[in-house]
């Protein structure tokens, strides 16, 4: 952007755009270099933002990474909702929901979140904020899954089956971090979907 | 140990004991401070081993952490096998196996391995060795689970149900890293054990 073009963009918008560039660069660094390889200096270079401006927006690495994961999650939430809403009704519904969850939990949002969660385990300053964020993300994913499956959580066992499905895709996401696990994952999710479908139909106390 | 007592211990044994102290200290550091908080200096202090002796055994942090996770796994493998072997047969067998797996995947071995797996994601030098170790550990856990359940993997679907169970407990282990998730985990494993039991009885292509 030339300085004359920049001059026509209001200050608030430029500041928002700079903030977004910093958050996007943070996610790219987390995915590529991991938590310990991500530094505020590297992020400001990648984002093309001065150190001063970066420190103004995010005073520490912890602020930056926490905001980046939250920003990525919020920017994806609408797409995830839309993907669930677009699933056709029919006998394949559970299969489609389960595979869609498998995709959502094996992409860059999962990877960036994993780096943050693991770092927060042994960082007292991060811990509380990450627990709150994890609860928000977890509750939203749970609510969306219940809606997409069209199930009634007051039926005993249904809530735990939905939770198990989300914990399964978290475990599969982990298995996918070191090698491409997509073929194995697809077979497991096929069988899980069939088992879940049956269990949801017959859930009793 | 006094120097005169040390003098009576053969050199090979002392070297083995030193190696074990280094590995134990590495696991304690990983659990307490995480990957980025674990340094070779901190480990040698914790272990009471000189830097020179430490470098002789493990030239880099990567060597040290990889060996520590492998050592911890090997030292637990016998206990895990024994715990599975001690499970009584009967209608509760699947329930007991599933809960035992949930325990194994939420302790310090899981935590130390998680730190190593996540670090290896973005560290080319570690990646290959960790993939090999992960495969060994994963295959052993799978084999033990199949034996403990007493199921036949040639029946279509059985292999995937066992894999799903292991990926579920990996996901539950992750959920347990930030907060104590044991009450929620117990409810989920209760329901999954019931579902798995039913699915194993009726597995068909």
mmCIF file of C-alpha atoms in Angstrom:
data_model
loop_
_atom_site.group_PDB
_atom_site.id
_atom_site.type_symbol
_atom_site.label_atom_id
_atom_site.label_comp_id
_atom_site.label_asym_id
_atom_site.label_seq_id
_atom_site.Cartn_x
_atom_site.Cartn_y
_atom_site.Cartn_z
ATOM 1 C CA UNK A 1 0.000 0.000 0.000
ATOM 2 C CA UNK A 2 1.472 3.413 -0.924
ATOM 3 C CA UNK A 3 1.590 6.092 1.746
ATOM 4 C CA UNK A 4 -0.931 8.212 -0.170
ATOM 5 C CA UNK A 5 -3.366 5.246 -0.306
ATOM 6 C CA UNK A 6 -2.731 4.599 3.379
ATOM 7 C CA UNK A 7 -3.568 8.238 3.994
ATOM 8 C CA UNK A 8 -7.121 7.698 2.730
ATOM 9 C CA UNK A 9 -7.776 4.762 5.110
ATOM 10 C CA UNK A 10 -9.170 5.921 8.473
ATOM 11 C CA UNK A 11 -6.882 5.418 11.486
ATOM 12 C CA UNK A 12 -9.231 2.923 13.167
ATOM 13 C CA UNK A 13 -9.382 0.723 10.076
ATOM 14 C CA UNK A 14 -5.605 0.792 9.616
ATOM 15 C CA UNK A 15 -5.169 -0.214 13.228
ATOM 16 C CA UNK A 16 -7.657 -3.078 12.786
ATOM 17 C CA UNK A 17 -5.881 -4.256 9.634
ATOM 18 C CA UNK A 18 -2.507 -4.167 11.423
ATOM 19 C CA UNK A 19 -3.959 -6.152 14.320
ATOM 20 C CA UNK A 20 -5.316 -8.755 11.898
ATOM 21 C CA UNK A 21 -1.954 -9.040 10.092
ATOM 22 C CA UNK A 22 -0.237 -9.661 13.440
ATOM 23 C CA UNK A 23 -2.750 -12.363 14.408
ATOM 24 C CA UNK A 24 -2.541 -14.104 11.027
ATOM 25 C CA UNK A 25 1.263 -14.060 11.177
ATOM 26 C CA UNK A 26 1.144 -15.506 14.706
ATOM 27 C CA UNK A 27 -0.970 -18.448 13.556
ATOM 28 C CA UNK A 28 1.382 -19.080 10.606
ATOM 29 C CA UNK A 29 4.385 -19.022 12.979
ATOM 30 C CA UNK A 30 2.690 -21.366 15.487
ATOM 31 C CA UNK A 31 1.822 -23.866 12.756
ATOM 32 C CA UNK A 32 5.268 -23.679 11.160
ATOM 33 C CA UNK A 33 7.636 -23.276 14.141
ATOM 34 C CA UNK A 34 5.574 -24.325 17.166
ATOM 35 C CA UNK A 35 5.258 -22.490 20.466
ATOM 36 C CA UNK A 36 8.961 -22.389 21.312
ATOM 37 C CA UNK A 37 9.926 -21.261 17.789
ATOM 38 C CA UNK A 38 7.398 -18.408 17.796
ATOM 39 C CA UNK A 39 8.756 -15.068 18.999
ATOM 40 C CA UNK A 40 7.233 -11.596 18.953
ATOM 41 C CA UNK A 41 10.176 -10.415 16.800
ATOM 42 C CA UNK A 42 9.516 -13.110 14.187
ATOM 43 C CA UNK A 43 5.787 -12.320 14.159
ATOM 44 C CA UNK A 44 6.301 -8.573 13.660
ATOM 45 C CA UNK A 45 8.713 -9.288 10.781
ATOM 46 C CA UNK A 46 6.273 -11.717 9.154
ATOM 47 C CA UNK A 47 3.387 -9.273 9.584
ATOM 48 C CA UNK A 48 5.409 -6.283 8.298
ATOM 49 C CA UNK A 49 4.471 -4.365 11.447
ATOM 50 C CA UNK A 50 6.935 -2.305 13.509
ATOM 51 C CA UNK A 51 7.942 -3.615 16.933
ATOM 52 C CA UNK A 52 6.459 -0.478 18.517
ATOM 53 C CA UNK A 53 3.074 -0.957 16.878
ATOM 54 C CA UNK A 54 3.133 -4.652 17.761
ATOM 55 C CA UNK A 55 3.884 -3.956 21.429
ATOM 56 C CA UNK A 56 1.082 -1.396 21.439
ATOM 57 C CA UNK A 57 -1.433 -4.026 20.313
ATOM 58 C CA UNK A 58 0.000 -7.032 22.182
ATOM 59 C CA UNK A 59 2.455 -6.344 25.009
ATOM 60 C CA UNK A 60 3.642 -10.004 25.354
ATOM 61 C CA UNK A 61 3.903 -13.261 23.418
ATOM 62 C CA UNK A 62 1.181 -14.698 25.636
ATOM 63 C CA UNK A 63 -1.252 -11.885 24.694
ATOM 64 C CA UNK A 64 -0.409 -12.342 21.029
ATOM 65 C CA UNK A 65 -0.860 -16.126 20.872
ATOM 66 C CA UNK A 66 -4.028 -16.150 22.962
ATOM 67 C CA UNK A 67 -5.592 -13.444 20.751
ATOM 68 C CA UNK A 68 -4.438 -15.259 17.588
ATOM 69 C CA UNK A 69 -6.110 -18.558 18.516
ATOM 70 C CA UNK A 70 -9.284 -16.733 19.584
ATOM 71 C CA UNK A 71 -9.292 -14.703 16.343
ATOM 72 C CA UNK A 72 -8.790 -17.812 14.201
ATOM 73 C CA UNK A 73 -11.555 -19.622 16.037
ATOM 74 C CA UNK A 74 -13.987 -16.709 15.651
ATOM 75 C CA UNK A 75 -13.168 -16.323 11.985
ATOM 76 C CA UNK A 76 -13.920 -20.040 11.477
ATOM 77 C CA UNK A 77 -17.011 -20.299 13.680
ATOM 78 C CA UNK A 78 -19.353 -18.918 11.002
ATOM 79 C CA UNK A 79 -17.942 -21.282 8.339
ATOM 80 C CA UNK A 80 -18.304 -24.250 10.703
ATOM 81 C CA UNK A 81 -21.914 -23.312 11.502
ATOM 82 C CA UNK A 82 -22.659 -22.934 7.775
ATOM 83 C CA UNK A 83 -21.048 -26.308 6.963
ATOM 84 C CA UNK A 84 -23.206 -28.044 9.577
ATOM 85 C CA UNK A 85 -26.342 -26.204 8.424
ATOM 86 C CA UNK A 86 -25.706 -27.245 4.808
ATOM 87 C CA UNK A 87 -25.656 -30.974 5.648
ATOM 88 C CA UNK A 88 -28.670 -32.690 4.081
ATOM 89 C CA UNK A 89 -31.026 -34.600 6.367
ATOM 90 C CA UNK A 90 -31.276 -38.323 5.817
ATOM 91 C CA UNK A 91 -29.865 -41.635 6.971
ATOM 92 C CA UNK A 92 -26.271 -40.438 6.367
ATOM 93 C CA UNK A 93 -26.577 -37.460 8.707
ATOM 94 C CA UNK A 94 -24.516 -38.878 11.594
ATOM 95 C CA UNK A 95 -21.824 -40.058 9.161
ATOM 96 C CA UNK A 96 -21.551 -36.579 7.623
ATOM 97 C CA UNK A 97 -21.475 -34.776 10.979
ATOM 98 C CA UNK A 98 -18.753 -37.071 12.329
ATOM 99 C CA UNK A 99 -16.536 -36.671 9.249
ATOM 100 C CA UNK A 100 -16.999 -32.896 9.252
ATOM 101 C CA UNK A 101 -15.876 -32.798 12.900
ATOM 102 C CA UNK A 102 -12.862 -34.907 11.960
ATOM 103 C CA UNK A 103 -11.904 -32.255 9.375
ATOM 104 C CA UNK A 104 -12.396 -29.323 11.751
ATOM 105 C CA UNK A 105 -10.169 -30.970 14.357
ATOM 106 C CA UNK A 106 -7.264 -31.702 12.042
ATOM 107 C CA UNK A 107 -6.589 -28.325 10.434
ATOM 108 C CA UNK A 108 -4.487 -25.306 11.363
ATOM 109 C CA UNK A 109 -6.957 -24.102 14.027
ATOM 110 C CA UNK A 110 -6.477 -27.386 15.891
ATOM 111 C CA UNK A 111 -2.692 -27.194 15.469
ATOM 112 C CA UNK A 112 -2.452 -23.610 16.732
ATOM 113 C CA UNK A 113 -4.782 -24.372 19.659
ATOM 114 C CA UNK A 114 -2.771 -27.485 20.562
ATOM 115 C CA UNK A 115 0.451 -25.450 20.769
ATOM 116 C CA UNK A 116 -1.288 -22.941 23.051
ATOM 117 C CA UNK A 117 -2.988 -25.592 25.267
ATOM 118 C CA UNK A 118 0.278 -27.477 25.791
ATOM 119 C CA UNK A 119 2.236 -24.300 26.556
ATOM 120 C CA UNK A 120 -0.452 -23.239 29.061
ATOM 121 C CA UNK A 121 -0.068 -26.519 30.949
ATOM 122 C CA UNK A 122 3.206 -25.316 32.474
ATOM 123 C CA UNK A 123 2.758 -21.522 32.286
ATOM 124 C CA UNK A 124 0.826 -20.119 35.246
ATOM 125 C CA UNK A 125 0.307 -16.741 33.541
ATOM 126 C CA UNK A 126 -1.372 -18.341 30.520
ATOM 127 C CA UNK A 127 -3.222 -21.103 32.300
ATOM 128 C CA UNK A 128 -6.363 -19.299 33.484
ATOM 129 C CA UNK A 129 -6.983 -17.462 30.208
ATOM 130 C CA UNK A 130 -6.515 -20.622 28.149
ATOM 131 C CA UNK A 131 -8.857 -22.631 30.390
ATOM 132 C CA UNK A 132 -11.551 -19.970 29.818
ATOM 133 C CA UNK A 133 -10.969 -19.956 26.052
ATOM 134 C CA UNK A 134 -10.924 -23.764 25.905
ATOM 135 C CA UNK A 135 -14.273 -23.874 27.742
ATOM 136 C CA UNK A 136 -15.839 -21.369 25.318
ATOM 137 C CA UNK A 137 -14.549 -23.248 22.263
ATOM 138 C CA UNK A 138 -15.479 -26.631 23.721
ATOM 139 C CA UNK A 139 -19.011 -25.547 24.648
ATOM 140 C CA UNK A 140 -19.588 -24.004 21.213
ATOM 141 C CA UNK A 141 -18.373 -27.166 19.457
ATOM 142 C CA UNK A 142 -20.599 -29.291 21.688
ATOM 143 C CA UNK A 143 -23.679 -27.105 21.047
ATOM 144 C CA UNK A 144 -23.120 -27.108 17.290
ATOM 145 C CA UNK A 145 -22.704 -30.900 17.258
ATOM 146 C CA UNK A 146 -25.905 -31.476 19.253
ATOM 147 C CA UNK A 147 -27.809 -29.199 16.842
ATOM 148 C CA UNK A 148 -26.295 -30.810 13.750
ATOM 149 C CA UNK A 149 -27.144 -34.320 14.989
ATOM 150 C CA UNK A 150 -30.615 -33.166 16.014
ATOM 151 C CA UNK A 151 -30.435 -35.153 19.258
ATOM 152 C CA UNK A 152 -32.077 -34.618 22.638
ATOM 153 C CA UNK A 153 -29.545 -34.297 25.459
ATOM 154 C CA UNK A 154 -32.163 -34.960 28.126
ATOM 155 C CA UNK A 155 -32.135 -38.614 27.029
ATOM 156 C CA UNK A 156 -29.635 -40.386 29.308
ATOM 157 C CA UNK A 157 -26.371 -41.195 27.573
ATOM 158 C CA UNK A 158 -26.791 -38.795 24.654
ATOM 159 C CA UNK A 159 -24.683 -36.034 26.192
ATOM 160 C CA UNK A 160 -21.813 -38.462 26.882
ATOM 161 C CA UNK A 161 -21.954 -39.886 23.353
ATOM 162 C CA UNK A 162 -21.621 -36.371 21.893
ATOM 163 C CA UNK A 163 -18.748 -35.613 24.304
ATOM 164 C CA UNK A 164 -17.037 -38.893 23.399
ATOM 165 C CA UNK A 165 -17.296 -37.989 19.706
ATOM 166 C CA UNK A 166 -15.612 -34.618 20.335
ATOM 167 C CA UNK A 167 -12.892 -36.197 22.493
ATOM 168 C CA UNK A 168 -12.331 -38.813 19.774
ATOM 169 C CA UNK A 169 -11.773 -36.172 17.083
ATOM 170 C CA UNK A 170 -9.402 -34.341 19.460
ATOM 171 C CA UNK A 171 -7.423 -37.577 19.842
ATOM 172 C CA UNK A 172 -7.445 -38.120 16.069
ATOM 173 C CA UNK A 173 -6.242 -34.542 15.582
ATOM 174 C CA UNK A 174 -3.289 -35.344 17.824
ATOM 175 C CA UNK A 175 -2.480 -38.481 15.807
ATOM 176 C CA UNK A 176 -2.447 -36.282 12.692
ATOM 177 C CA UNK A 177 0.165 -33.819 13.964
ATOM 178 C CA UNK A 178 3.227 -35.972 13.205
ATOM 179 C CA UNK A 179 2.145 -37.820 10.059
ATOM 180 C CA UNK A 180 -0.759 -37.673 7.609
ATOM 181 C CA UNK A 181 -3.287 -39.876 9.359
ATOM 182 C CA UNK A 182 -6.235 -39.139 7.057
ATOM 183 C CA UNK A 183 -6.744 -42.666 5.636
ATOM 184 C CA UNK A 184 -6.743 -44.322 9.077
ATOM 185 C CA UNK A 185 -8.909 -41.493 10.440
ATOM 186 C CA UNK A 186 -11.533 -41.985 7.709
ATOM 187 C CA UNK A 187 -11.865 -45.711 8.527
ATOM 188 C CA UNK A 188 -12.157 -45.036 12.254
ATOM 189 C CA UNK A 189 -14.732 -42.294 11.736
ATOM 190 C CA UNK A 190 -16.794 -44.545 9.426
ATOM 191 C CA UNK A 191 -17.015 -47.162 12.142
ATOM 192 C CA UNK A 192 -17.566 -44.586 14.883
ATOM 193 C CA UNK A 193 -20.417 -42.974 12.917
ATOM 194 C CA UNK A 194 -22.132 -46.318 12.472
ATOM 195 C CA UNK A 195 -21.705 -47.158 16.166
ATOM 196 C CA UNK A 196 -22.830 -43.699 17.295
ATOM 197 C CA UNK A 197 -25.885 -43.783 15.045
ATOM 198 C CA UNK A 198 -26.939 -47.108 16.552
ATOM 199 C CA UNK A 199 -26.210 -45.956 20.113
ATOM 200 C CA UNK A 200 -28.150 -42.698 19.692
ATOM 201 C CA UNK A 201 -31.182 -44.643 18.465
ATOM 202 C CA UNK A 202 -31.150 -46.934 21.466
ATOM 203 C CA UNK A 203 -29.818 -44.614 24.219
ATOM 204 C CA UNK A 204 -31.352 -45.521 27.562
ATOM 205 C CA UNK A 205 -30.186 -45.101 31.162
ATOM 206 C CA UNK B 1 26.380 -41.948 48.391
ATOM 207 C CA UNK B 2 29.841 -41.557 50.013
ATOM 208 C CA UNK B 3 32.901 -41.875 47.791
ATOM 209 C CA UNK B 4 33.965 -45.053 49.567
ATOM 210 C CA UNK B 5 30.509 -46.607 48.942
ATOM 211 C CA UNK B 6 30.669 -45.435 45.345
ATOM 212 C CA UNK B 7 34.032 -47.159 45.080
ATOM 213 C CA UNK B 8 32.409 -50.532 45.733
ATOM 214 C CA UNK B 9 29.841 -50.119 42.936
ATOM 215 C CA UNK B 10 31.151 -51.321 39.560
ATOM 216 C CA UNK B 11 31.691 -48.607 36.936
ATOM 217 C CA UNK B 12 29.016 -50.009 34.588
ATOM 218 C CA UNK B 13 26.375 -49.976 37.332
ATOM 219 C CA UNK B 14 27.238 -46.437 38.393
ATOM 220 C CA UNK B 15 26.967 -45.311 34.792
ATOM 221 C CA UNK B 16 23.562 -47.009 34.487
ATOM 222 C CA UNK B 17 22.357 -45.413 37.720
ATOM 223 C CA UNK B 18 23.510 -41.995 36.519
ATOM 224 C CA UNK B 19 21.750 -42.496 33.219
ATOM 225 C CA UNK B 20 18.531 -43.416 35.038
ATOM 226 C CA UNK B 21 18.765 -40.356 37.309
ATOM 227 C CA UNK B 22 19.121 -38.146 34.224
ATOM 228 C CA UNK B 23 16.097 -39.727 32.548
ATOM 229 C CA UNK B 24 13.937 -39.509 35.676
ATOM 230 C CA UNK B 25 14.899 -35.855 36.134
ATOM 231 C CA UNK B 26 14.055 -35.148 32.489
ATOM 232 C CA UNK B 27 10.545 -36.561 32.912
ATOM 233 C CA UNK B 28 10.020 -34.509 36.095
ATOM 234 C CA UNK B 29 11.175 -31.355 34.261
ATOM 235 C CA UNK B 30 8.928 -32.061 31.251
ATOM 236 C CA UNK B 31 5.889 -32.589 33.466
ATOM 237 C CA UNK B 32 6.624 -29.538 35.613
ATOM 238 C CA UNK B 33 8.046 -27.005 33.117
ATOM 239 C CA UNK B 34 7.049 -28.328 29.695
ATOM 240 C CA UNK B 35 9.269 -28.691 26.629
ATOM 241 C CA UNK B 36 10.372 -25.064 26.420
ATOM 242 C CA UNK B 37 11.101 -24.872 30.173
ATOM 243 C CA UNK B 38 13.237 -28.029 30.114
ATOM 244 C CA UNK B 39 16.970 -27.448 29.558
ATOM 245 C CA UNK B 40 19.914 -29.798 29.802
ATOM 246 C CA UNK B 41 21.398 -27.553 32.529
ATOM 247 C CA UNK B 42 18.241 -27.803 34.638
ATOM 248 C CA UNK B 43 18.118 -31.585 34.169
ATOM 249 C CA UNK B 44 21.740 -32.126 35.199
ATOM 250 C CA UNK B 45 21.146 -29.980 38.329
ATOM 251 C CA UNK B 46 17.991 -31.908 39.211
ATOM 252 C CA UNK B 47 19.725 -35.243 38.649
ATOM 253 C CA UNK B 48 22.842 -34.246 40.589
ATOM 254 C CA UNK B 49 24.993 -35.226 37.607
ATOM 255 C CA UNK B 50 27.863 -33.131 36.244
ATOM 256 C CA UNK B 51 27.414 -31.410 32.882
ATOM 257 C CA UNK B 52 30.316 -33.434 31.477
ATOM 258 C CA UNK B 53 28.800 -36.774 32.485
ATOM 259 C CA UNK B 54 25.417 -35.652 31.181
ATOM 260 C CA UNK B 55 26.847 -34.658 27.795
ATOM 261 C CA UNK B 56 28.653 -37.995 27.646
ATOM 262 C CA UNK B 57 25.341 -39.869 28.029
ATOM 263 C CA UNK B 58 23.107 -37.491 26.038
ATOM 264 C CA UNK B 59 24.798 -34.959 23.759
ATOM 265 C CA UNK B 60 21.639 -32.836 23.160
ATOM 266 C CA UNK B 61 18.268 -31.987 24.681
ATOM 267 C CA UNK B 62 16.587 -33.957 21.890
ATOM 268 C CA UNK B 63 18.562 -37.124 22.770
ATOM 269 C CA UNK B 64 17.738 -36.659 26.432
ATOM 270 C CA UNK B 65 13.987 -36.143 26.044
ATOM 271 C CA UNK B 66 13.551 -38.907 23.492
ATOM 272 C CA UNK B 67 15.395 -41.362 25.736
ATOM 273 C CA UNK B 68 13.431 -40.196 28.793
ATOM 274 C CA UNK B 69 10.027 -40.835 27.208
ATOM 275 C CA UNK B 70 11.200 -44.210 25.879
ATOM 276 C CA UNK B 71 12.617 -45.142 29.296
ATOM 277 C CA UNK B 72 9.407 -44.142 31.092
ATOM 278 C CA UNK B 73 7.321 -46.110 28.615
ATOM 279 C CA UNK B 74 9.486 -49.220 28.965
ATOM 280 C CA UNK B 75 9.455 -48.983 32.743
ATOM 281 C CA UNK B 76 5.622 -48.827 32.651
ATOM 282 C CA UNK B 77 5.020 -51.448 29.953
ATOM 283 C CA UNK B 78 5.351 -54.359 32.382
ATOM 284 C CA UNK B 79 2.994 -52.741 34.906
ATOM 285 C CA UNK B 80 0.441 -52.042 32.171
ATOM 286 C CA UNK B 81 0.617 -55.641 30.941
ATOM 287 C CA UNK B 82 0.203 -56.907 34.510
ATOM 288 C CA UNK B 83 -2.776 -54.605 35.150
ATOM 289 C CA UNK B 84 -4.540 -55.902 32.034
ATOM 290 C CA UNK B 85 -3.682 -59.518 32.891
ATOM 291 C CA UNK B 86 -5.127 -59.070 36.401
ATOM 292 C CA UNK B 87 -8.554 -57.981 35.123
ATOM 293 C CA UNK B 88 -11.149 -60.637 35.962
ATOM 294 C CA UNK B 89 -13.172 -62.102 33.113
ATOM 295 C CA UNK B 90 -16.885 -61.479 33.155
ATOM 296 C CA UNK B 91 -19.551 -59.122 31.832
ATOM 297 C CA UNK B 92 -17.636 -56.056 33.150
ATOM 298 C CA UNK B 93 -14.470 -56.834 31.177
ATOM 299 C CA UNK B 94 -14.906 -54.133 28.499
ATOM 300 C CA UNK B 95 -15.782 -51.565 31.168
ATOM 301 C CA UNK B 96 -12.629 -52.381 33.141
ATOM 302 C CA UNK B 97 -10.351 -52.345 30.092
ATOM 303 C CA UNK B 98 -11.705 -48.978 28.911
ATOM 304 C CA UNK B 99 -11.291 -47.343 32.337
ATOM 305 C CA UNK B 100 -7.774 -48.752 32.732
ATOM 306 C CA UNK B 101 -6.826 -47.254 29.351
ATOM 307 C CA UNK B 102 -8.284 -43.933 30.500
ATOM 308 C CA UNK B 103 -5.938 -44.032 33.514
ATOM 309 C CA UNK B 104 -2.869 -44.954 31.473
ATOM 310 C CA UNK B 105 -3.502 -42.065 29.085
ATOM 311 C CA UNK B 106 -3.884 -39.382 31.723
ATOM 312 C CA UNK B 107 -0.738 -39.817 33.828
ATOM 313 C CA UNK B 108 2.795 -38.441 33.619
ATOM 314 C CA UNK B 109 3.797 -40.782 30.769
ATOM 315 C CA UNK B 110 1.056 -39.252 28.624
ATOM 316 C CA UNK B 111 2.068 -35.724 29.673
ATOM 317 C CA UNK B 112 5.771 -36.256 28.916
ATOM 318 C CA UNK B 113 4.961 -37.920 25.581
ATOM 319 C CA UNK B 114 2.596 -35.082 24.641
ATOM 320 C CA UNK B 115 5.344 -32.500 25.210
ATOM 321 C CA UNK B 116 7.702 -34.518 23.002
ATOM 322 C CA UNK B 117 5.117 -35.193 20.235
ATOM 323 C CA UNK B 118 4.166 -31.507 20.000
ATOM 324 C CA UNK B 119 7.808 -30.358 19.963
ATOM 325 C CA UNK B 120 8.588 -32.897 17.214
ATOM 326 C CA UNK B 121 5.844 -31.445 15.020
ATOM 327 C CA UNK B 122 8.004 -28.428 14.200
ATOM 328 C CA UNK B 123 11.511 -29.848 14.789
ATOM 329 C CA UNK B 124 12.882 -31.705 11.760
ATOM 330 C CA UNK B 125 15.733 -33.268 13.766
ATOM 331 C CA UNK B 126 13.297 -34.842 16.246
ATOM 332 C CA UNK B 127 10.500 -35.689 13.857
ATOM 333 C CA UNK B 128 11.676 -39.018 12.424
ATOM 334 C CA UNK B 129 12.762 -40.493 15.761
ATOM 335 C CA UNK B 130 9.505 -39.483 17.459
ATOM 336 C CA UNK B 131 7.386 -40.936 14.640
ATOM 337 C CA UNK B 132 9.210 -44.268 15.099
ATOM 338 C CA UNK B 133 8.750 -44.182 18.886
ATOM 339 C CA UNK B 134 5.087 -43.185 18.550
ATOM 340 C CA UNK B 135 4.494 -46.130 16.209
ATOM 341 C CA UNK B 136 6.134 -48.577 18.647
ATOM 342 C CA UNK B 137 4.148 -47.239 21.595
ATOM 343 C CA UNK B 138 0.919 -47.095 19.582
ATOM 344 C CA UNK B 139 1.287 -50.648 18.260
ATOM 345 C CA UNK B 140 2.062 -52.017 21.728
ATOM 346 C CA UNK B 141 -0.966 -50.263 23.236
ATOM 347 C CA UNK B 142 -3.152 -51.584 20.435
ATOM 348 C CA UNK B 143 -1.898 -55.161 20.826
ATOM 349 C CA UNK B 144 -2.368 -55.087 24.606
ATOM 350 C CA UNK B 145 -5.909 -53.733 24.228
ATOM 351 C CA UNK B 146 -6.890 -56.410 21.696
ATOM 352 C CA UNK B 147 -5.542 -59.108 24.033
ATOM 353 C CA UNK B 148 -7.225 -57.640 27.096
ATOM 354 C CA UNK B 149 -10.587 -57.400 25.325
ATOM 355 C CA UNK B 150 -10.133 -60.903 23.902
ATOM 356 C CA UNK B 151 -11.478 -59.824 20.517
ATOM 357 C CA UNK B 152 -10.807 -61.098 17.001
ATOM 358 C CA UNK B 153 -9.454 -58.408 14.687
ATOM 359 C CA UNK B 154 -10.273 -60.422 11.585
ATOM 360 C CA UNK B 155 -13.947 -59.591 12.201
ATOM 361 C CA UNK B 156 -14.688 -56.464 10.147
ATOM 362 C CA UNK B 157 -14.994 -53.338 12.277
ATOM 363 C CA UNK B 158 -13.243 -54.720 15.362
ATOM 364 C CA UNK B 159 -9.867 -53.195 14.539
ATOM 365 C CA UNK B 160 -11.405 -49.749 14.036
ATOM 366 C CA UNK B 161 -13.367 -49.989 17.291
ATOM 367 C CA UNK B 162 -10.147 -50.721 19.194
ATOM 368 C CA UNK B 163 -8.353 -47.860 17.406
ATOM 369 C CA UNK B 164 -11.253 -45.503 18.148
ATOM 370 C CA UNK B 165 -11.052 -46.446 21.829
ATOM 371 C CA UNK B 166 -7.330 -45.600 21.900
ATOM 372 C CA UNK B 167 -7.843 -42.312 20.035
ATOM 373 C CA UNK B 168 -10.676 -41.460 22.437
ATOM 374 C CA UNK B 169 -8.453 -41.928 25.505
ATOM 375 C CA UNK B 170 -5.742 -39.835 23.778
ATOM 376 C CA UNK B 171 -8.315 -37.052 23.333
ATOM 377 C CA UNK B 172 -9.440 -37.418 26.954
ATOM 378 C CA UNK B 173 -5.800 -37.234 28.055
ATOM 379 C CA UNK B 174 -5.516 -33.918 26.244
ATOM 380 C CA UNK B 175 -8.653 -32.597 27.962
ATOM 381 C CA UNK B 176 -7.036 -33.516 31.294
ATOM 382 C CA UNK B 177 -3.854 -31.484 30.770
ATOM 383 C CA UNK B 178 -5.320 -28.091 31.741
ATOM 384 C CA UNK B 179 -7.847 -29.058 34.414
ATOM 385 C CA UNK B 180 -8.771 -32.177 36.370
ATOM 386 C CA UNK B 181 -11.220 -33.815 33.976
ATOM 387 C CA UNK B 182 -11.566 -37.131 35.831
ATOM 388 C CA UNK B 183 -15.294 -36.892 36.703
ATOM 389 C CA UNK B 184 -16.337 -36.032 33.139
ATOM 390 C CA UNK B 185 -13.914 -38.654 31.786
ATOM 391 C CA UNK B 186 -15.443 -41.380 33.981
ATOM 392 C CA UNK B 187 -18.968 -40.629 32.680
ATOM 393 C CA UNK B 188 -17.796 -40.625 29.056
ATOM 394 C CA UNK B 189 -15.852 -43.873 29.487
ATOM 395 C CA UNK B 190 -18.852 -45.530 31.182
ATOM 396 C CA UNK B 191 -21.017 -44.750 28.185
ATOM 397 C CA UNK B 192 -18.334 -45.643 25.641
ATOM 398 C CA UNK B 193 -17.665 -48.991 27.362
ATOM 399 C CA UNK B 194 -21.352 -49.867 27.129
ATOM 400 C CA UNK B 195 -21.476 -48.781 23.478
ATOM 401 C CA UNK B 196 -18.236 -50.590 22.607
ATOM 402 C CA UNK B 197 -19.383 -53.776 24.313
ATOM 403 C CA UNK B 198 -22.573 -53.774 22.257
ATOM 404 C CA UNK B 199 -20.717 -52.886 19.028
ATOM 405 C CA UNK B 200 -18.118 -55.651 19.532
ATOM 406 C CA UNK B 201 -20.890 -58.221 19.992
ATOM 407 C CA UNK B 202 -22.592 -57.204 16.779
ATOM 408 C CA UNK B 203 -19.626 -56.167 14.574
ATOM 409 C CA UNK B 204 -20.293 -56.941 10.919
ATOM 410 C CA UNK B 205 -19.074 -55.404 7.654
#
